[in-house]
CSV table of C-alpha atoms in Angstrom, one decimal:
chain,number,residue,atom,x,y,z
A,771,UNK,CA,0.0,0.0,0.0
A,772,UNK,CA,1.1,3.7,-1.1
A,773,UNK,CA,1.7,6.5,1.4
A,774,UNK,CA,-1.1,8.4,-0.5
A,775,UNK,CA,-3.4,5.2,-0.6
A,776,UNK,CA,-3.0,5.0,3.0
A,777,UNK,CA,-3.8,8.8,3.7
A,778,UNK,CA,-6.8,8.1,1.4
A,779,UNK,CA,-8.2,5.1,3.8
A,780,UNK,CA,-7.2,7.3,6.8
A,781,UNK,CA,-10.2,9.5,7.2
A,782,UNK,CA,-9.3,12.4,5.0
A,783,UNK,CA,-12.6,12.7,3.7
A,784,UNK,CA,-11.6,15.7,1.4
A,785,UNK,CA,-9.7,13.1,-0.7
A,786,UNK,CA,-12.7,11.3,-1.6
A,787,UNK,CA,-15.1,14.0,-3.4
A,788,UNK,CA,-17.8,14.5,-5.9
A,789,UNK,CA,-21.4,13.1,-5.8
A,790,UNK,CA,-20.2,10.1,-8.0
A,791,UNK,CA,-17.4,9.3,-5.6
A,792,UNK,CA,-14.5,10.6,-7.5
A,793,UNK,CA,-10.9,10.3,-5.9
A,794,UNK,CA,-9.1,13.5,-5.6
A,795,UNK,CA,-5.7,14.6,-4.3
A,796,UNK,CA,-4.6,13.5,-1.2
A,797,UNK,CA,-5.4,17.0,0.9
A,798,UNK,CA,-2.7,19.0,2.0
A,799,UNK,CA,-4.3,19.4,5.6
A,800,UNK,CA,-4.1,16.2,6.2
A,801,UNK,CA,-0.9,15.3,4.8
A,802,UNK,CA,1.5,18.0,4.6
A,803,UNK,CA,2.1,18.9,0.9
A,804,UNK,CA,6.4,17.6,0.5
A,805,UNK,CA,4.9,14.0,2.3
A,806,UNK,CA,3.0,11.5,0.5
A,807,UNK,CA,2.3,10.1,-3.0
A,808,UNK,CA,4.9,11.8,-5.6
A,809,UNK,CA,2.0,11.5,-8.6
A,810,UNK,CA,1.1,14.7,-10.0
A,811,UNK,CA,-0.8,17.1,-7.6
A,812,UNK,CA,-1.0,13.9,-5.3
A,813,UNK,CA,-3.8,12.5,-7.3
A,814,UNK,CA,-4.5,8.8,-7.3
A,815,UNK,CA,-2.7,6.3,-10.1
A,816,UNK,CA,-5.0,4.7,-13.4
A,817,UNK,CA,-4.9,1.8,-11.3
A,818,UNK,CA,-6.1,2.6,-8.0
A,819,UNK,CA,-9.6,3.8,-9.6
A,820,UNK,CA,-11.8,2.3,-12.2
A,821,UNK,CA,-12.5,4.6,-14.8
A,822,UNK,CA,-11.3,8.3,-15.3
A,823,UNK,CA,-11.8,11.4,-17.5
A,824,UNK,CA,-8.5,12.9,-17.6
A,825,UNK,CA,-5.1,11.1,-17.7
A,826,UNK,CA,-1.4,12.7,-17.0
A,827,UNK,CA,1.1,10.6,-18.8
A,828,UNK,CA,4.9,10.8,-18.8
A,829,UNK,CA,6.7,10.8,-21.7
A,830,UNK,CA,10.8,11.2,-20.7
A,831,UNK,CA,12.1,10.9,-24.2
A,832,UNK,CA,14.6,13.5,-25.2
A,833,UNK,CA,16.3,11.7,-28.2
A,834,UNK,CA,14.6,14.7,-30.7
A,835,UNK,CA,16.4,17.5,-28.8
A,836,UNK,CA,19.2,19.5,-31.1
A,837,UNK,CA,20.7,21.6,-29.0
A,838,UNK,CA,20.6,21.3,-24.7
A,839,UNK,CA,19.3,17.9,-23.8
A,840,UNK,CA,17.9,17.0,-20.5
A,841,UNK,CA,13.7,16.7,-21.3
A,842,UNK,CA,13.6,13.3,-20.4
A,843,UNK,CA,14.1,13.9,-16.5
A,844,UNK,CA,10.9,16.6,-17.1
A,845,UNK,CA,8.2,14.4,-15.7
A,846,UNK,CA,9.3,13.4,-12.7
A,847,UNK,CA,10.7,17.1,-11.7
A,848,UNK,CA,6.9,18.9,-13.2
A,849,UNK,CA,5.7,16.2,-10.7
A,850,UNK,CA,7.3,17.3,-8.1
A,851,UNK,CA,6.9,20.8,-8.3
A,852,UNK,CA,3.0,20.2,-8.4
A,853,UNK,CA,3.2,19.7,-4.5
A,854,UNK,CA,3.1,22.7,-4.2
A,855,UNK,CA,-0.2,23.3,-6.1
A,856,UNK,CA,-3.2,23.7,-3.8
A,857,UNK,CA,-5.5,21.7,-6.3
A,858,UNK,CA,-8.8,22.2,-4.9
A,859,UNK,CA,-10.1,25.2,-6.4
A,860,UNK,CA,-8.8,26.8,-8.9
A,861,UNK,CA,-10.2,30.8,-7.6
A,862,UNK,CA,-9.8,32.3,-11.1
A,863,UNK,CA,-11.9,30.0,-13.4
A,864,UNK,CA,-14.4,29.5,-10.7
A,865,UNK,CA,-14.0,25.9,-10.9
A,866,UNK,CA,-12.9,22.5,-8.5
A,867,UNK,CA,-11.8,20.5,-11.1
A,868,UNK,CA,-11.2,17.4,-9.2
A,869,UNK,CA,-14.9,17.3,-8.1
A,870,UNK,CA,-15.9,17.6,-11.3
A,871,UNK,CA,-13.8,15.0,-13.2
A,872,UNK,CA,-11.6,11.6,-12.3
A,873,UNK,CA,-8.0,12.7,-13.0
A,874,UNK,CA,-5.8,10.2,-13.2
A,875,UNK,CA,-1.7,9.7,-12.9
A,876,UNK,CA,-0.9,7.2,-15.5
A,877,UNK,CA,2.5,6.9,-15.0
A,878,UNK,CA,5.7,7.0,-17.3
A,879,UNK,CA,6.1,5.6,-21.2
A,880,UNK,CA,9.2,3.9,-20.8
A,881,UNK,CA,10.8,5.1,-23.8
A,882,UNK,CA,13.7,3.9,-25.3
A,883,UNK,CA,17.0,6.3,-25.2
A,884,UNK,CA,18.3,5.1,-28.1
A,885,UNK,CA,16.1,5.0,-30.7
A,886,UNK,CA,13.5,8.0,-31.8
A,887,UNK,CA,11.3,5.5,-34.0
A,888,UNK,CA,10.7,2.6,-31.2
A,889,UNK,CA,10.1,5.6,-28.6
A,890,UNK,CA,7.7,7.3,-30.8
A,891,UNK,CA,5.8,4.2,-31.3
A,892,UNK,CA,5.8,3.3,-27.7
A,893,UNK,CA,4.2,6.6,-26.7
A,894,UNK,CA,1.8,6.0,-29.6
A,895,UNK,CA,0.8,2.3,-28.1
A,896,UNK,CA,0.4,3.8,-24.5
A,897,UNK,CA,-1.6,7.0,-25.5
A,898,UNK,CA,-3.8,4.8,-27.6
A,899,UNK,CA,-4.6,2.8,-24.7
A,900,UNK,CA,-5.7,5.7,-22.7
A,901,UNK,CA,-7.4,7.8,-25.4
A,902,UNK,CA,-11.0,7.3,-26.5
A,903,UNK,CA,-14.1,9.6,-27.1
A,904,UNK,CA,-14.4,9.6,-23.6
A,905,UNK,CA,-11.0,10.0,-21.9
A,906,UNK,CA,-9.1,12.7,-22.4
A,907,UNK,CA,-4.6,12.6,-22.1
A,908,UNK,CA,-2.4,15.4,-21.0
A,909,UNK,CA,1.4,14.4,-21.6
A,910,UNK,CA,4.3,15.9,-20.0
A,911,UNK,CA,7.5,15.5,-22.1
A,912,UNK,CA,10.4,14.9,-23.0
A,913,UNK,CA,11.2,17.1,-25.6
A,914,UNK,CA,8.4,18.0,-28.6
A,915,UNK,CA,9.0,15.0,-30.8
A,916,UNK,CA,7.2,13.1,-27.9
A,917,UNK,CA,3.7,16.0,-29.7
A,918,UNK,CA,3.6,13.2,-32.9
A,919,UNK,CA,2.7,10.3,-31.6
A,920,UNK,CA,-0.4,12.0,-29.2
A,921,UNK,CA,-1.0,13.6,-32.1
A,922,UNK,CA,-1.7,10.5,-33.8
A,923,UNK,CA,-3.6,9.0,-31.4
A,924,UNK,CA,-5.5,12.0,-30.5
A,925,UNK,CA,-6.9,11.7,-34.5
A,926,UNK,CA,-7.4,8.3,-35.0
A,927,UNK,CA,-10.5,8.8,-31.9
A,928,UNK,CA,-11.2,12.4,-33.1
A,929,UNK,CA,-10.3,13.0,-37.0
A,930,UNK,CA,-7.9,16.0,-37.8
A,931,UNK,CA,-7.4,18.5,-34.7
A,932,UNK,CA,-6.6,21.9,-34.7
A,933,UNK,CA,-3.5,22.4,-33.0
A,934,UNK,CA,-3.2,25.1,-30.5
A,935,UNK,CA,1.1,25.5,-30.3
A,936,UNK,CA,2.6,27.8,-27.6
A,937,UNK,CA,6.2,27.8,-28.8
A,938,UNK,CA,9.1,30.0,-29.2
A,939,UNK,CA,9.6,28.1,-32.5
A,940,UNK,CA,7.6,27.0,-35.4
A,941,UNK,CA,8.6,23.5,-35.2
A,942,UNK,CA,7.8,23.0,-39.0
A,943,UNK,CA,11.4,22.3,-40.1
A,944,UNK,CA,12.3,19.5,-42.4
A,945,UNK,CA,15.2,17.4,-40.9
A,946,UNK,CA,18.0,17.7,-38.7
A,947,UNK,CA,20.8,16.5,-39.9
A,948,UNK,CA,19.1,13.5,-42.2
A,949,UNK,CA,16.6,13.1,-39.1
A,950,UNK,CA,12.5,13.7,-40.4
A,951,UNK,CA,11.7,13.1,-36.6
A,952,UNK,CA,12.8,15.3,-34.0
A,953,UNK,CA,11.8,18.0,-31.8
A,954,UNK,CA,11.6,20.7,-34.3
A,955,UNK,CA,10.1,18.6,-37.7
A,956,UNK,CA,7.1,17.2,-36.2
A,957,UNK,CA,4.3,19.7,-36.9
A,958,UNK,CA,5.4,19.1,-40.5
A,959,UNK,CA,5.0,15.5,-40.6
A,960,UNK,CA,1.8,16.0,-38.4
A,961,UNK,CA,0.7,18.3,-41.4
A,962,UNK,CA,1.7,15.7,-44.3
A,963,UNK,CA,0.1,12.5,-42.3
A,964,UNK,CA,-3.1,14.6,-42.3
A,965,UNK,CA,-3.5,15.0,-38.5
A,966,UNK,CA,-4.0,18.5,-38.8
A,967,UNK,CA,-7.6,20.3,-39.4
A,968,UNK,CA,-7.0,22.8,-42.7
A,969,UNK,CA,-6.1,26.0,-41.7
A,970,UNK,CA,-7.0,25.8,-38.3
A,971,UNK,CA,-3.8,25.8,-36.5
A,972,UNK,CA,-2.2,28.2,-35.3
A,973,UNK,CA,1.4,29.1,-33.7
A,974,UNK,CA,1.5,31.6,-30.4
A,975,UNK,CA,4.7,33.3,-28.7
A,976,UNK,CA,6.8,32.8,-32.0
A,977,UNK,CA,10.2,34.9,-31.8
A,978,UNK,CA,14.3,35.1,-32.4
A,979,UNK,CA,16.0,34.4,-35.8
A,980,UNK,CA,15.3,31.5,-38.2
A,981,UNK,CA,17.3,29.4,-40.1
A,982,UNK,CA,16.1,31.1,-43.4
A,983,UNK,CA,13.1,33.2,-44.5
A,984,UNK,CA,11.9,30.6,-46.6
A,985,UNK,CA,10.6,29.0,-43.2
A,986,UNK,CA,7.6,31.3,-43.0
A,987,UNK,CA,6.7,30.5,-46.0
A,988,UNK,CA,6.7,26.8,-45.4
A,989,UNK,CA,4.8,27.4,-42.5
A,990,UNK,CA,1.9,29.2,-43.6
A,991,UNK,CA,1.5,26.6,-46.9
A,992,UNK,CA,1.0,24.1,-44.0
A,993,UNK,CA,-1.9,26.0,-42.8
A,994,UNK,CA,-0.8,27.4,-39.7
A,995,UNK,CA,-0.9,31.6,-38.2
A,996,UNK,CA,1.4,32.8,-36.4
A,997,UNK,CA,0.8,35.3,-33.4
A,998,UNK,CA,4.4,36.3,-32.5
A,999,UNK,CA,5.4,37.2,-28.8
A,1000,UNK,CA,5.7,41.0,-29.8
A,1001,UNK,CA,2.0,40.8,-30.6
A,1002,UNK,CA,0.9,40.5,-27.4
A,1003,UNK,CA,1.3,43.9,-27.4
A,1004,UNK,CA,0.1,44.8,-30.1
A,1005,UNK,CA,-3.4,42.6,-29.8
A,1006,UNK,CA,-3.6,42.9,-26.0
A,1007,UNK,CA,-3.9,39.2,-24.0
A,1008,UNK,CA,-7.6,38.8,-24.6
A,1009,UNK,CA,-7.3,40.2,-28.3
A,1010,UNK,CA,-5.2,36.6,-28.7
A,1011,UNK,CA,-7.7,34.7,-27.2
A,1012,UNK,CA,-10.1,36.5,-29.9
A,1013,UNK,CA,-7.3,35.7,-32.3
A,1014,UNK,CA,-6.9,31.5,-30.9
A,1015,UNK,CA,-10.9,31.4,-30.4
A,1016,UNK,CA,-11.7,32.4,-34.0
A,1017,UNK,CA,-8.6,30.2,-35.6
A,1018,UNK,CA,-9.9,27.0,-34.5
A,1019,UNK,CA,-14.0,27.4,-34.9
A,1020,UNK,CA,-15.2,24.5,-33.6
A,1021,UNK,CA,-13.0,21.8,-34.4
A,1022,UNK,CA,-11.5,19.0,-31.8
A,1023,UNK,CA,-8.4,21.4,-30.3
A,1024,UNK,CA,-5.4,19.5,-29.3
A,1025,UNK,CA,-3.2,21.5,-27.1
A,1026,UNK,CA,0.9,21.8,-27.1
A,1027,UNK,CA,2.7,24.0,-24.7
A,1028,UNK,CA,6.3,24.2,-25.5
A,1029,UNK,CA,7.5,25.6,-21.4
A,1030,UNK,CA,10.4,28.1,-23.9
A,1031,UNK,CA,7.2,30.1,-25.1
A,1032,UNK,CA,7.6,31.8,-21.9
A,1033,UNK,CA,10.7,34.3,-21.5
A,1034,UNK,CA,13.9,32.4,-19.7
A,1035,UNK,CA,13.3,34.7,-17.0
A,1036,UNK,CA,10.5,33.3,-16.4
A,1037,UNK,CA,11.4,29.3,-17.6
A,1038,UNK,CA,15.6,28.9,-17.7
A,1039,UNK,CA,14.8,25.0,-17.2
A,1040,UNK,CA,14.6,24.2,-20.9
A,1041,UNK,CA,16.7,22.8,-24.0
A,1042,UNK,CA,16.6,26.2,-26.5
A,1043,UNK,CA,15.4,29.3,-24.2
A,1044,UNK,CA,14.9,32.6,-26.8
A,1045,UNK,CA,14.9,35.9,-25.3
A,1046,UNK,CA,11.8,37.9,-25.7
A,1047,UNK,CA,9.4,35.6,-24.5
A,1048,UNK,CA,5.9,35.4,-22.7
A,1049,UNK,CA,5.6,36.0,-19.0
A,1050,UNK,CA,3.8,33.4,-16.8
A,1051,UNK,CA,1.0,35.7,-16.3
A,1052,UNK,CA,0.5,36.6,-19.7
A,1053,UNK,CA,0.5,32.6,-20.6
A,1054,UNK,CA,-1.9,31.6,-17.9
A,1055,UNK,CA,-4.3,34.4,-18.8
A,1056,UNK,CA,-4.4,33.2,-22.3
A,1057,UNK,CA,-4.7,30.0,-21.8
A,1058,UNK,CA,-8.0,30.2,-19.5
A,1059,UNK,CA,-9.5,31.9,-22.3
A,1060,UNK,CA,-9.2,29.0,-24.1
A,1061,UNK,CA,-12.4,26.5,-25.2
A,1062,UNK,CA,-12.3,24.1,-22.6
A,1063,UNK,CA,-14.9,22.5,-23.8
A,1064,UNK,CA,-13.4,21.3,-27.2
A,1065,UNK,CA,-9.8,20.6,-25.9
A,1066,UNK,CA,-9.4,16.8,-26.8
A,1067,UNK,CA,-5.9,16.8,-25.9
A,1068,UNK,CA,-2.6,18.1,-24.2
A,1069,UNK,CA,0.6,18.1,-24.0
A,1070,UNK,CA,3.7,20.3,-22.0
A,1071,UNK,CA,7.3,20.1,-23.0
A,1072,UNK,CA,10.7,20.6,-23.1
A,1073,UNK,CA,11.2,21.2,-19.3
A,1074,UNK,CA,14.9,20.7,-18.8
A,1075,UNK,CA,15.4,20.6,-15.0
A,1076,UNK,CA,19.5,20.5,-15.1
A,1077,UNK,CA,19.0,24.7,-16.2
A,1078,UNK,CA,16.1,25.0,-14.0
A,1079,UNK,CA,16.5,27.5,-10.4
A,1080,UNK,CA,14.2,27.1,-7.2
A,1081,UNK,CA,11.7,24.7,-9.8
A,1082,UNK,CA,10.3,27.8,-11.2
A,1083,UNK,CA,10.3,26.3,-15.1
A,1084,UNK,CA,8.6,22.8,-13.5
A,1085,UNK,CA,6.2,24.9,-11.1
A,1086,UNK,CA,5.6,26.9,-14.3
A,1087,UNK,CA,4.5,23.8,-16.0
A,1088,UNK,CA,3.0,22.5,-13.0
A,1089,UNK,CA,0.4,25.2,-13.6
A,1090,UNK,CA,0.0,24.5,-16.6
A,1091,UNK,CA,-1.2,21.1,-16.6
A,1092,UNK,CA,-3.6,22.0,-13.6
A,1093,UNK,CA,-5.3,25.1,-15.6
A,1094,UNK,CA,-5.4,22.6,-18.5
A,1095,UNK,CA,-7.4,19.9,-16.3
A,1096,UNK,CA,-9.1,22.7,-14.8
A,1097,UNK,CA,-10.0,23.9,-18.3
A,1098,UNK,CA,-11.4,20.3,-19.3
A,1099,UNK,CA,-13.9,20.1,-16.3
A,1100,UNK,CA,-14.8,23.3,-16.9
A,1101,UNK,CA,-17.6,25.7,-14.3
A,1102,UNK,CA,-20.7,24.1,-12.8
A,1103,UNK,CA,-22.6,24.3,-10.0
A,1104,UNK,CA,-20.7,22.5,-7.8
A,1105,UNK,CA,-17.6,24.7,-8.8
A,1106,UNK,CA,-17.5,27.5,-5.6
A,1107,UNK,CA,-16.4,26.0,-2.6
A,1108,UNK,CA,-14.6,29.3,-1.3
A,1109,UNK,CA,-15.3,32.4,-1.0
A,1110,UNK,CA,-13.5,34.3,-4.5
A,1111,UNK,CA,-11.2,37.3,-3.7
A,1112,UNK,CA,-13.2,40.8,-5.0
A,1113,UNK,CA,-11.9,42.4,-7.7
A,1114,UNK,CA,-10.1,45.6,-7.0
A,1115,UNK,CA,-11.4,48.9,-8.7
């Protein structure tokens, strides 16, 4: 039996919520926040419940990554650093998503170091196992190649997505060095194996120099905008969720959240930080504009926790994953547990 299992059987009745008897974190007033199970934000494991709406799956495969490796250790530090989430209520969306929905740790893809094609298809097999028209994944990476695989999977249950990308980079390059597959080709190949909806897709945080300017050009005949990290300015944070909002209409969204779209300031624990890049705040408040309701899919990536300080980049994408989950269950009744802070005038 787990240190987490046991607090569950120990009387903490906040662990056990929801009319339907959904298990939820272990609660932090009963066992202090740095104790207990070390899944993300304490929740119970796929096999400790039986059936679930949401899914967080592993993927430490960072075989893809051209320039500072160190992705595949992501998981286990963004798992850590969700300790310190306080998961309960999430104040701003006005929602407790772990009331609302079974959210599940799945565990860790063991993916093979050494080869990008046998990993690739091993992420494939496990996300195809947890995906259906009724359970939604979230992946933490590993670098982005680890995005091609869920991709897959996410379209052979949904048909072509529009992809939501949160990136410093386009990630639509050709090869590396003779490789089709890596963490800056996929969204190409995604856009030649037909995973992608036509000309719903869009790129957001974009910045720094390219290889050439023939790689905008590429981009857009492979359907995608581009909302650059200067024009968050320009638009103003909710004039890009317009932006986002309109882009996809009302296709199945999959989501992919590249941690270097934010600034290194604000994320240093990552393979290729660029300069100019999106605060946390300006991330989060974008994201929670985003259509819960038709996000089919996740992932976060490219955490690199050998760069990180104090956890900030894995607390960074910590948050993430919770806003997305908290996205998914999206408001309802049962939603305000806690007083909300008033707004100041």
């Amino acid at each position: 039996m787990t240190i987490g299992s046991e607090a569950r059987m120990a009387g903490d009745n906040s662990s056990v919520v929801g009319p339907e008897g959904i298990v939820g974190p272990v609660a932090g007033t009963a066992v202090p926040r740095f104790a207990g199970s070390s899944t993300f934000a304490r929740l119970p494991r796929v096999d400790e419940v039986s059936d679930y709406s949401v899914a967080v799956l592993g993927a430490p495969f960072d075989g893809g990554t051209s320039f500072r490796p160190g992705a595949r250790f992501g998981p286990s530090a963004v798992r850590q650093a969700s300790r310190n989430l306080r998961p309960a209520y999430h104040s701003e969306l006005d929602v407790a998503p772990y009331r609302r929905l079974q959210v599940v740790d799945a565990g860790d893809v063991p993916c093979n170091p050494f080869s990008i094609d046998e990993a690739l298809e091993q992420i494939d097999r496990h996300a195809a196992e947890l995906v259906s028209d009724r359970h939604r994944l979230i992946t933490v990476g590993g670098d982005h190649t680890v995005a091609l695989p869920l991709l897959r999977a996410a379209a052979r249950v949904h048909g072509p997505v529009a992809l939501v990308h949160f990136d410093a980079h386009l990630d639509t390059w050709d090869t590396y060095f003779g490789a089709s597959r890596t963490h800056g080709t996929i969204f190409r190949r995604a856009f030649e194996e037909g995973l992608l909806v036509e000309d719903h897709s869009i790129h957001v945080g974009i910045r720094g120099p390219l290889y050439s300017a023939q790689d905008i050009v590429d981009d857009e005949r492979f359907g995608f905008q581009i909302i650059r990290a200067g024009d968050m300015d320009r638009l103003g944070l909710d004039g890009v969720v317009d932006r986002i909002r309109t882009r996809v209409g009302d296709a199945p969204v999959y989501l992919s959240v590249d941690i270097d779209v934010l600034d290194p300031a604000f994320a240093p624990g990552t393979g290729t930080p660029e300069m100019g890049g999106l605060s946390s705040r300006e991330l989060l408040h974008v994201l929670r504009g985003l259509p819960g309701d038709a996000l089919v899919a996740a992932d976060v990536v490219e955490v690199s926790p050998a760069y990180d300080h104090a956890e900030i980049t894995s607390l960074a994408a910590a948050t993430v994953v919770y806003d997305v989950t908290s996205l998914m269950a999206g408001p309802g009744p049962d939603a305000r547990t806690v007083p909300t802070t008033p707004s100041i005038s």
